[in-house]
PDB file of C-alpha atoms in Angstrom:
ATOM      1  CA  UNK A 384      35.473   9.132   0.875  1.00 77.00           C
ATOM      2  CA  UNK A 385      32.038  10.203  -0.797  1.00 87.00           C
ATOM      3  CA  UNK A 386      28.631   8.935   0.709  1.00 94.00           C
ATOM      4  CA  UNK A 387      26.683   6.500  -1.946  1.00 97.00           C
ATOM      5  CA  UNK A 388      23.611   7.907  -2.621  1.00 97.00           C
ATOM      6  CA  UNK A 389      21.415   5.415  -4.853  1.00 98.00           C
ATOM      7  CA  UNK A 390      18.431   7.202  -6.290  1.00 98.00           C
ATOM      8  CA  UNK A 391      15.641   5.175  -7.242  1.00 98.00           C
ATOM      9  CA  UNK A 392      13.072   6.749  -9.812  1.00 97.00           C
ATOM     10  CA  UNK A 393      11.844   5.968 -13.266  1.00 96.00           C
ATOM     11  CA  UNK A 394      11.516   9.573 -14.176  1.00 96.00           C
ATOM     12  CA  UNK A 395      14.618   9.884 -16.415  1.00 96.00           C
ATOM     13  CA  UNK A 396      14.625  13.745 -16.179  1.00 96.00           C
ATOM     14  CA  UNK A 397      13.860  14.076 -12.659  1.00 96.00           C
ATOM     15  CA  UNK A 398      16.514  11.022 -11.657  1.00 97.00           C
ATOM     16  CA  UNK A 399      19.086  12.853 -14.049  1.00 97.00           C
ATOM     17  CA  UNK A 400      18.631  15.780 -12.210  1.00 96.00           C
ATOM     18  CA  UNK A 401      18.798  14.878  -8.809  1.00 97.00           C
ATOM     19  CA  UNK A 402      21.925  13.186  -9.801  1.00 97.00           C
ATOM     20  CA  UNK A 403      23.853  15.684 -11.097  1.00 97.00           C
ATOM     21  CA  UNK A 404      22.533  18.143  -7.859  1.00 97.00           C
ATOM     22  CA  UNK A 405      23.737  15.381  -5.665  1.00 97.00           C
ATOM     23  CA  UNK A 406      26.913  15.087  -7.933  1.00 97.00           C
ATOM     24  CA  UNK A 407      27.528  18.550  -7.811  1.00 95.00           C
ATOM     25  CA  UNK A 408      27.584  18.638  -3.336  1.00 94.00           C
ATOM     26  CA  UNK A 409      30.340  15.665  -4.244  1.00 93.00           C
ATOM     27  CA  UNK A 410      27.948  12.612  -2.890  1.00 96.00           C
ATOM     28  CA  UNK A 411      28.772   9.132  -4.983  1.00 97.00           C
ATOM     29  CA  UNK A 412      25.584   8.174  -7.219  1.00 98.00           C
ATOM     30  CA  UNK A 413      24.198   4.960  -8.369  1.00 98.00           C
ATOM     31  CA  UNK A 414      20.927   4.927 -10.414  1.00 98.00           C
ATOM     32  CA  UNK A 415      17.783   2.420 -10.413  1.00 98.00           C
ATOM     33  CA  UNK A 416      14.506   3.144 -12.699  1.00 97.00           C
ATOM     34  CA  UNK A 417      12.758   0.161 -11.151  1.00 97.00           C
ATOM     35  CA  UNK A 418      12.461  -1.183  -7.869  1.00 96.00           C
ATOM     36  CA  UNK A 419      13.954  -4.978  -8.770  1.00 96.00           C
ATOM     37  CA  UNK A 420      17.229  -2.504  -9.949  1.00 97.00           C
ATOM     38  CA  UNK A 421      17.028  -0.726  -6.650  1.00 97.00           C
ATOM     39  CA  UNK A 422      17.005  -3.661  -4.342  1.00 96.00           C
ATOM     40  CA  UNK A 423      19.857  -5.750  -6.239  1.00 96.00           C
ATOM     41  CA  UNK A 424      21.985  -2.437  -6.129  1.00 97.00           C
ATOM     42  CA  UNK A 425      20.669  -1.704  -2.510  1.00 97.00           C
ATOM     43  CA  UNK A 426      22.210  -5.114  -1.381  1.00 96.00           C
ATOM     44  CA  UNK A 427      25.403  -5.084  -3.498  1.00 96.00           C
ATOM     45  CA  UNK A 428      26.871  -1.652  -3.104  1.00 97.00           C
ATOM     46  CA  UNK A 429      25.115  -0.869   0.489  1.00 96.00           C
ATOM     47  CA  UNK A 430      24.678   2.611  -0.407  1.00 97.00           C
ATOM     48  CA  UNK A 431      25.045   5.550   2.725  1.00 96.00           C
ATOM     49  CA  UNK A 432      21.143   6.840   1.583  1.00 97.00           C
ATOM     50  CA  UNK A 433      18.380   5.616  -0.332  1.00 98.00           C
ATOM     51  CA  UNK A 434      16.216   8.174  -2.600  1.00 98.00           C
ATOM     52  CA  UNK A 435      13.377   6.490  -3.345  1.00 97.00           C
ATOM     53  CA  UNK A 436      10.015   7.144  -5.509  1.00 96.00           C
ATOM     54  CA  UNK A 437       6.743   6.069  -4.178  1.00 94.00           C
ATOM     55  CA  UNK A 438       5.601   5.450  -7.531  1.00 93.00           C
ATOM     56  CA  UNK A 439       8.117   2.777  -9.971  1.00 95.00           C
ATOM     57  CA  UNK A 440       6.930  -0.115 -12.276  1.00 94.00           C
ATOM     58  CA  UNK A 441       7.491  -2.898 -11.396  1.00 95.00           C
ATOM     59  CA  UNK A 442       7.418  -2.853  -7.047  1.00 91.00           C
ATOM     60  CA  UNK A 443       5.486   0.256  -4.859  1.00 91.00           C
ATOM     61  CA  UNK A 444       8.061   2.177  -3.110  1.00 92.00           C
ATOM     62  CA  UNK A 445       6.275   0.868  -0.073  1.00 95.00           C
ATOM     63  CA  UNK A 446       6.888  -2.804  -0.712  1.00 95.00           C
ATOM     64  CA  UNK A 447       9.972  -2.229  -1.789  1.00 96.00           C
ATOM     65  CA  UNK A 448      11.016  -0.153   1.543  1.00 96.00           C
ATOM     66  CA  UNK A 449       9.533  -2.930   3.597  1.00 96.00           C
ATOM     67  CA  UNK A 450      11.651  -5.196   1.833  1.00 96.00           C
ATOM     68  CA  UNK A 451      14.636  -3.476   2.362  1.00 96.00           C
ATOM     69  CA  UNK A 452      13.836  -3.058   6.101  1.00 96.00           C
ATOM     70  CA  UNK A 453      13.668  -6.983   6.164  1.00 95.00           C
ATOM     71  CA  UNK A 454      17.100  -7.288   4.669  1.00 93.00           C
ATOM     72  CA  UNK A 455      19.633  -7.317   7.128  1.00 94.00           C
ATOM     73  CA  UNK A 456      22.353  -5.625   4.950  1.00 92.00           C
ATOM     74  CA  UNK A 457      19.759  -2.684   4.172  1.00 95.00           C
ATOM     75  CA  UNK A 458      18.024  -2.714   7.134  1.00 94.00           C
ATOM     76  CA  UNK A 459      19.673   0.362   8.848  1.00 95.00           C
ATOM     77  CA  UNK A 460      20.142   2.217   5.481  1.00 96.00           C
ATOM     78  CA  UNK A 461      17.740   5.524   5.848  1.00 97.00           C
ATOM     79  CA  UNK A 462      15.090   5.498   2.828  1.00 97.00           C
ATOM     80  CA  UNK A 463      14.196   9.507   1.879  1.00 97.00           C
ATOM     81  CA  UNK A 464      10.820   8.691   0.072  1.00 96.00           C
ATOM     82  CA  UNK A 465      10.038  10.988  -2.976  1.00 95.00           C
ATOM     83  CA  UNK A 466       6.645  11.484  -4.664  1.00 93.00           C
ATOM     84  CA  UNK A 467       4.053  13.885  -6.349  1.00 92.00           C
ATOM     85  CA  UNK A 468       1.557  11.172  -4.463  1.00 90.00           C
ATOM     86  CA  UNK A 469       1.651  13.594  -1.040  1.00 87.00           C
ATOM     87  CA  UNK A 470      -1.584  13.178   1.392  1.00 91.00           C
ATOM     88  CA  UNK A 471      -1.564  12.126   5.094  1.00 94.00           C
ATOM     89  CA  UNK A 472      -2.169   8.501   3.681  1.00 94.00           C
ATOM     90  CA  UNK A 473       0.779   8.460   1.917  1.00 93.00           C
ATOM     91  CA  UNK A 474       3.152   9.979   4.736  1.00 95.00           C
ATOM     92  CA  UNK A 475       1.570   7.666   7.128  1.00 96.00           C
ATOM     93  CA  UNK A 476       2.581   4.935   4.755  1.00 95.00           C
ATOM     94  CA  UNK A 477       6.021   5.589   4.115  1.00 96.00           C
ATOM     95  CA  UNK A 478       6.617   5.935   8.145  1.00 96.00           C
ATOM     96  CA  UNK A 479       5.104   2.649   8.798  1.00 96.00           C
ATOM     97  CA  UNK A 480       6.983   1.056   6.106  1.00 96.00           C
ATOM     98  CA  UNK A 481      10.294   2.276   7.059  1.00 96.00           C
ATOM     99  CA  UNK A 482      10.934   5.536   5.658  1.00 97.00           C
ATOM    100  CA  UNK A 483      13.260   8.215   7.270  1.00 96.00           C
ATOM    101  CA  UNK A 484      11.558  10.939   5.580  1.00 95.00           C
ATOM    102  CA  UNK A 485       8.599  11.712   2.988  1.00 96.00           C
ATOM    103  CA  UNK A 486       9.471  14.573   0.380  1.00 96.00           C
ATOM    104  CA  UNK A 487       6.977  15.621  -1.909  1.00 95.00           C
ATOM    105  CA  UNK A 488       7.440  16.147  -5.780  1.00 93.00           C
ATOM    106  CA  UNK A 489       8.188  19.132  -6.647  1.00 92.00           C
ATOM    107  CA  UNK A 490      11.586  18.484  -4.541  1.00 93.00           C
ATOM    108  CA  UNK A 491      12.673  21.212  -2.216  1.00 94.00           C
ATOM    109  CA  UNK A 492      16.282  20.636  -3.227  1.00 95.00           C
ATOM    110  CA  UNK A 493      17.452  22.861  -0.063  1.00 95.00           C
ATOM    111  CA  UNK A 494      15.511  20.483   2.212  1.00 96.00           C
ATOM    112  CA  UNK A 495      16.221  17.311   0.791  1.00 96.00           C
ATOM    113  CA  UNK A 496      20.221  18.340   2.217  1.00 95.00           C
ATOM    114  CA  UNK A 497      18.794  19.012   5.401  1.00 95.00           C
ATOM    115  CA  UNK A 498      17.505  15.767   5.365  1.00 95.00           C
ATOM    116  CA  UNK A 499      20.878  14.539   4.343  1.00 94.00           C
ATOM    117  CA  UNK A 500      22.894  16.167   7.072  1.00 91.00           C
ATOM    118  CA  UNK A 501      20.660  14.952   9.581  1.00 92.00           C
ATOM    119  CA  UNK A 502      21.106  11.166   8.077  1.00 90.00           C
ATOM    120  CA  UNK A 503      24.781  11.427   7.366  1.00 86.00           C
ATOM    121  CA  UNK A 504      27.772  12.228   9.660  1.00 69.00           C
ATOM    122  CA  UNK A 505      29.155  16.085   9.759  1.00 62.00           C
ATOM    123  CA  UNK A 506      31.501  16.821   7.150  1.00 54.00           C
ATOM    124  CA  UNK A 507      33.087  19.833   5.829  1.00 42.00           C
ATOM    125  CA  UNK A 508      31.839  22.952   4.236  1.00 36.00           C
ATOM    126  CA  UNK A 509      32.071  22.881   0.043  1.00 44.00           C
ATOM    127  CA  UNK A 510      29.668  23.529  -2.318  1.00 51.00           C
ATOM    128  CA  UNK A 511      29.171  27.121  -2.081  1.00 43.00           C
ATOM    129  CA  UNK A 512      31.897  27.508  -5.023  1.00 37.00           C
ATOM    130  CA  UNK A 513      29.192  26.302  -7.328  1.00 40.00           C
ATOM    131  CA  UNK A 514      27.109  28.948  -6.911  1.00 41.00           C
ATOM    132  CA  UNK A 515      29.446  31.311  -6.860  1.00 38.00           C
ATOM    133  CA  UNK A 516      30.529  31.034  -9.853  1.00 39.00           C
ATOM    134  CA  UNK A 517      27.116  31.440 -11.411  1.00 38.00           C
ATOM    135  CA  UNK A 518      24.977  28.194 -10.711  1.00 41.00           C
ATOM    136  CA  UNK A 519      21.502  28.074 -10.501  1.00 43.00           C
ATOM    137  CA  UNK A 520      21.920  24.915  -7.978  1.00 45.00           C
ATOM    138  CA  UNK A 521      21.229  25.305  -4.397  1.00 47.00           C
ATOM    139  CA  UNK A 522      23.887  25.396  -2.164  1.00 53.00           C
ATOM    140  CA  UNK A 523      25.406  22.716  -0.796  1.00 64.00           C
ATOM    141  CA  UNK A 524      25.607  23.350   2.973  1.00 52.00           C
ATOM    142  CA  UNK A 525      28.300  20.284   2.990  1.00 46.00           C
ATOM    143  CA  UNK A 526      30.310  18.065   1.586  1.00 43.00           C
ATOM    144  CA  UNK A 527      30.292  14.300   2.186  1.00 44.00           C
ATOM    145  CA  UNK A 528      33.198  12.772   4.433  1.00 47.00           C
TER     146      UNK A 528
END
């Protein structure tokens, strides 16, 4: 079975993006542009990973970590924090509030997986194929149990 990913940013291109890179290493998706979005989908679907944006409209990706760090059915869920916002402060921030990980905007896509193989359980080999057959996508360096 895939891992759920849910990616929270309200950066239409960038969230589009990530999701079909994520798509394409055969991870699950769900989407949120805003961080009320994120937390009701957080809870419901009790996704494998959170992406998350430092920056969203309508809750900080701070507040909205610390939240979900309150909430014991998202309390264990790692949060990868995302954001073009990237000083010491900021890094310092997300650990306190509960992040895994801080990733800064533009994303290192190749990275980001090694953050994901670290969070998630081993799985098999898979998405070389894409760029084999002429992708400009990074590989894949596994493929969700």
């Amino acid at each position: 079975m895939a891992k759920l990913i849910l990616v929270v940013d309200d950066e239409a291109d960038f969230s589009e993006l990530l999701q079909f890179r994520l798509r394409s290493c055969h991870y699950e998706i769900l989407a949120a542009a805003t961080g009320t979005e994120a937390l009701d989908k957080a809870r419901r679907h009790r996704p494998d990973v959170i992406l998350m944006d430092l920056l969203l409209p309508d809750l900080d990706g701070l507040t909205l970590c610390e939240i979900l760090r309150r909430h014991p059915s998202t309390r264990g869920t790692p949060i990868l924090m995302i954001s073009a916002v990237s000083t010491d402060v900021t890094r310092h921030s997300a650990k306190i509030a509960g992040a895994a990980a801080f990733l800064s905007k533009p994303l290192d896509f190749d990275r980001l997986m090694a953050h994901l193989e670290a969070l998630l359980p081993p799985s098999q080999t898979d998405c070389e194929s894409a760029d084999s057959q002429g992708s400009h996508l990074p590989s894949c360096t596994a493929r969700p149990g």
